Amino acid sequence: KELASMAADGSDTKREICARIPGFTTPMLRAARLLYGDKELTEGGTIDAAAVLDGACLQLVFDSRWLALVVTASRDHTAKIWSAEREECLHKLEGHDDRVCCAAFSSDGEHVVTASSDS
């Protein structure tokens, strides 16, 4: 199913192309793979760098493991990243000396930010 059809400049990156797709959100970027044949456009790579031909069709594929993640904050001084689909903890983030009050994914979905009662 075609999600979008657009013109792109040779200097466009994966992030810029994906941002033009209706309904695409920044946290989805980490789950997205933008493919041209057997080549993948990397996060900072451009269309020119991937040698994409004029008028070519790119394929956007999602890795479902990254689409259903939840991050939680805990009194045990940790934050945890969970798979909502499998209902299991994937990563335990340690380092605070007091309870973690809140945790969230960064706007690009690449990092977790936390707040704690640390002094």
PDB file of C-alpha atoms in Angstrom, residues 1-117:
ATOM      1  CA  LYS A   1       0.000   0.000   0.000  1.00  0.00           C
ATOM      2  CA  GLU A   2       1.417   3.390  -0.951  1.00  0.00           C
ATOM      3  CA  LEU A   3       1.508   5.762   2.020  1.00  0.00           C
ATOM      4  CA  ALA A   4       2.862   8.802   0.278  1.00  0.00           C
ATOM      5  CA  SER A   5       4.224  10.025  -2.994  1.00  0.00           C
ATOM      6  CA  MET A   6       6.532  13.022  -2.984  1.00  0.00           C
ATOM      7  CA  ALA A   7       9.394  14.751  -4.688  1.00  0.00           C
ATOM      8  CA  ALA A   8      12.640  14.722  -2.755  1.00  0.00           C
ATOM      9  CA  ASP A   9      15.877  16.626  -3.101  1.00  0.00           C
ATOM     10  CA  GLY A  10      19.212  14.785  -3.213  1.00  0.00           C
ATOM     11  CA  SER A  11      20.184  16.354   0.112  1.00  0.00           C
ATOM     12  CA  ASP A  12      17.056  15.041   1.889  1.00  0.00           C
ATOM     13  CA  THR A  13      17.648  12.648   4.776  1.00  0.00           C
ATOM     14  CA  LYS A  14      15.557   9.786   6.125  1.00  0.00           C
ATOM     15  CA  ARG A  15      14.204  12.060   8.877  1.00  0.00           C
ATOM     16  CA  GLU A  16      13.157  14.749   6.377  1.00  0.00           C
ATOM     17  CA  ILE A  17      11.471  12.266   4.065  1.00  0.00           C
ATOM     18  CA  CYS A  18       9.605  10.504   6.870  1.00  0.00           C
ATOM     19  CA  ALA A  19       8.453  13.841   8.332  1.00  0.00           C
ATOM     20  CA  ARG A  20       6.439  14.431   5.128  1.00  0.00           C
ATOM     21  CA  ILE A  21       4.421  11.217   5.481  1.00  0.00           C
ATOM     22  CA  PRO A  22       0.925  11.891   6.881  1.00  0.00           C
ATOM     23  CA  GLY A  23       0.545  10.434  10.377  1.00  0.00           C
ATOM     24  CA  PHE A  24       4.270   9.756  10.804  1.00  0.00           C
ATOM     25  CA  THR A  25       5.540  10.823  14.236  1.00  0.00           C
ATOM     26  CA  THR A  26       9.119  11.380  15.377  1.00  0.00           C
ATOM     27  CA  PRO A  27       9.142   8.436  17.843  1.00  0.00           C
ATOM     28  CA  MET A  28       8.318   6.154  14.896  1.00  0.00           C
ATOM     29  CA  LEU A  29      11.660   7.087  13.295  1.00  0.00           C
ATOM     30  CA  ARG A  30      13.632   4.520  15.287  1.00  0.00           C
ATOM     31  CA  ALA A  31      11.310   1.783  13.994  1.00  0.00           C
ATOM     32  CA  ALA A  32      11.483   2.923  10.385  1.00  0.00           C
ATOM     33  CA  ARG A  33      13.825   1.557   7.751  1.00  0.00           C
ATOM     34  CA  LEU A  34      13.893   3.457   4.469  1.00  0.00           C
ATOM     35  CA  LEU A  35      15.111   1.158   1.715  1.00  0.00           C
ATOM     36  CA  TYR A  36      16.213   1.633  -1.876  1.00  0.00           C
ATOM     37  CA  GLY A  37      16.709  -1.835  -3.283  1.00  0.00           C
ATOM     38  CA  ASP A  38      19.214  -3.505  -0.991  1.00  0.00           C
ATOM     39  CA  LYS A  39      20.490  -0.174   0.390  1.00  0.00           C
ATOM     40  CA  GLU A  40      19.206   1.431   3.567  1.00  0.00           C
ATOM     41  CA  LEU A  41      19.131   5.191   4.032  1.00  0.00           C
ATOM     42  CA  THR A  42      20.787   5.795   7.370  1.00  0.00           C
ATOM     43  CA  GLU A  43      19.667   8.446   9.853  1.00  0.00           C
ATOM     44  CA  GLY A  44      22.044  11.123   8.564  1.00  0.00           C
ATOM     45  CA  GLY A  45      22.537   9.734   5.067  1.00  0.00           C
ATOM     46  CA  THR A  46      21.154  11.580   2.075  1.00  0.00           C
ATOM     47  CA  ILE A  47      19.380  10.389  -1.054  1.00  0.00           C
ATOM     48  CA  ASP A  48      22.476  11.296  -3.075  1.00  0.00           C
ATOM     49  CA  ALA A  49      24.756   9.311  -0.744  1.00  0.00           C
ATOM     50  CA  ALA A  50      22.561   6.240  -1.277  1.00  0.00           C
ATOM     51  CA  ALA A  51      22.770   6.762  -5.075  1.00  0.00           C
ATOM     52  CA  VAL A  52      18.962   6.849  -5.404  1.00  0.00           C
ATOM     53  CA  LEU A  53      17.956   7.431  -9.024  1.00  0.00           C
ATOM     54  CA  ASP A  54      15.567  10.200 -10.040  1.00  0.00           C
ATOM     55  CA  GLY A  55      11.959   8.957  -9.901  1.00  0.00           C
ATOM     56  CA  ALA A  56      12.880   5.904  -7.830  1.00  0.00           C
ATOM     57  CA  CYS A  57      10.508   4.293  -5.375  1.00  0.00           C
ATOM     58  CA  LEU A  58      11.694   3.929  -1.769  1.00  0.00           C
ATOM     59  CA  GLN A  59      10.242   1.384   0.624  1.00  0.00           C
ATOM     60  CA  LEU A  60       9.444   2.246   4.246  1.00  0.00           C
ATOM     61  CA  VAL A  61       9.465  -0.775   6.551  1.00  0.00           C
ATOM     62  CA  PHE A  62       8.742  -0.774  10.274  1.00  0.00           C
ATOM     63  CA  ASP A  63      10.406  -2.981  12.855  1.00  0.00           C
ATOM     64  CA  SER A  64       7.419  -3.758  15.088  1.00  0.00           C
ATOM     65  CA  ARG A  65       9.652  -4.418  18.100  1.00  0.00           C
ATOM     66  CA  TRP A  66      10.154  -0.652  18.419  1.00  0.00           C
ATOM     67  CA  LEU A  67       6.556   0.447  17.894  1.00  0.00           C
ATOM     68  CA  ALA A  68       5.112  -0.820  21.155  1.00  0.00           C
ATOM     69  CA  LEU A  69       7.571   0.313  23.820  1.00  0.00           C
ATOM     70  CA  VAL A  70       6.643   1.837  27.146  1.00  0.00           C
ATOM     71  CA  VAL A  71       8.987   3.466  29.663  1.00  0.00           C
ATOM     72  CA  THR A  72       8.142   3.509  33.377  1.00  0.00           C
ATOM     73  CA  ALA A  73       9.568   5.226  36.467  1.00  0.00           C
ATOM     74  CA  SER A  74       9.889   3.388  39.764  1.00  0.00           C
ATOM     75  CA  ARG A  75      10.456   3.783  43.491  1.00  0.00           C
ATOM     76  CA  ASP A  76      13.273   1.215  43.254  1.00  0.00           C
ATOM     77  CA  HIS A  77      15.505   3.975  41.775  1.00  0.00           C
ATOM     78  CA  THR A  78      15.176   2.674  38.204  1.00  0.00           C
ATOM     79  CA  ALA A  79      13.352   3.307  34.951  1.00  0.00           C
ATOM     80  CA  LYS A  80      12.380   0.377  32.762  1.00  0.00           C
ATOM     81  CA  ILE A  81      11.656  -0.042  29.065  1.00  0.00           C
ATOM     82  CA  TRP A  82       8.895  -2.548  28.426  1.00  0.00           C
ATOM     83  CA  SER A  83       7.514  -4.384  25.426  1.00  0.00           C
ATOM     84  CA  ALA A  84       3.779  -3.671  25.533  1.00  0.00           C
ATOM     85  CA  GLU A  85       3.137  -6.567  23.174  1.00  0.00           C
ATOM     86  CA  ARG A  86       5.072  -9.181  25.152  1.00  0.00           C
ATOM     87  CA  GLU A  87       4.475  -7.569  28.573  1.00  0.00           C
ATOM     88  CA  GLU A  88       8.112  -7.961  29.553  1.00  0.00           C
ATOM     89  CA  CYS A  89      10.913  -5.697  30.708  1.00  0.00           C
ATOM     90  CA  LEU A  90      13.510  -5.230  27.967  1.00  0.00           C
ATOM     91  CA  HIS A  91      15.913  -2.884  29.763  1.00  0.00           C
ATOM     92  CA  LYS A  92      16.416  -1.765  33.358  1.00  0.00           C
ATOM     93  CA  LEU A  93      17.965   1.717  33.571  1.00  0.00           C
ATOM     94  CA  GLU A  94      19.919   2.241  36.775  1.00  0.00           C
ATOM     95  CA  GLY A  95      21.949   5.093  38.216  1.00  0.00           C
ATOM     96  CA  HIS A  96      19.669   7.208  40.408  1.00  0.00           C
ATOM     97  CA  ASP A  97      20.093   7.315  44.204  1.00  0.00           C
ATOM     98  CA  ASP A  98      16.403   7.887  44.963  1.00  0.00           C
ATOM     99  CA  ARG A  99      13.022   7.097  43.435  1.00  0.00           C
ATOM    100  CA  VAL A 100      12.538   7.964  39.768  1.00  0.00           C
ATOM    101  CA  CYS A 101       9.537  10.298  39.509  1.00  0.00           C
ATOM    102  CA  CYS A 102       9.082  10.275  35.742  1.00  0.00           C
ATOM    103  CA  ALA A 103      10.577   8.852  32.597  1.00  0.00           C
ATOM    104  CA  ALA A 104       9.894   9.553  28.930  1.00  0.00           C
ATOM    105  CA  PHE A 105      11.315   8.879  25.501  1.00  0.00           C
ATOM    106  CA  SER A 106      13.089  11.841  23.899  1.00  0.00           C
ATOM    107  CA  SER A 107      11.316  13.456  20.962  1.00  0.00           C
ATOM    108  CA  ASP A 108      13.450  11.469  18.487  1.00  0.00           C
ATOM    109  CA  GLY A 109      12.721   8.230  20.340  1.00  0.00           C
ATOM    110  CA  GLU A 110      16.427   7.442  20.685  1.00  0.00           C
ATOM    111  CA  HIS A 111      16.907   8.233  24.377  1.00  0.00           C
ATOM    112  CA  VAL A 112      15.097   8.002  27.693  1.00  0.00           C
ATOM    113  CA  VAL A 113      15.052  11.003  29.996  1.00  0.00           C
ATOM    114  CA  THR A 114      14.345  10.605  33.694  1.00  0.00           C
ATOM    115  CA  ALA A 115      13.702  12.796  36.740  1.00  0.00           C
ATOM    116  CA  SER A 116      14.465  11.679  40.258  1.00  0.00           C
ATOM    117  CA  SER A 117      14.336  12.820  43.860  1.00  0.00           C
TER     118      SER A 117
END
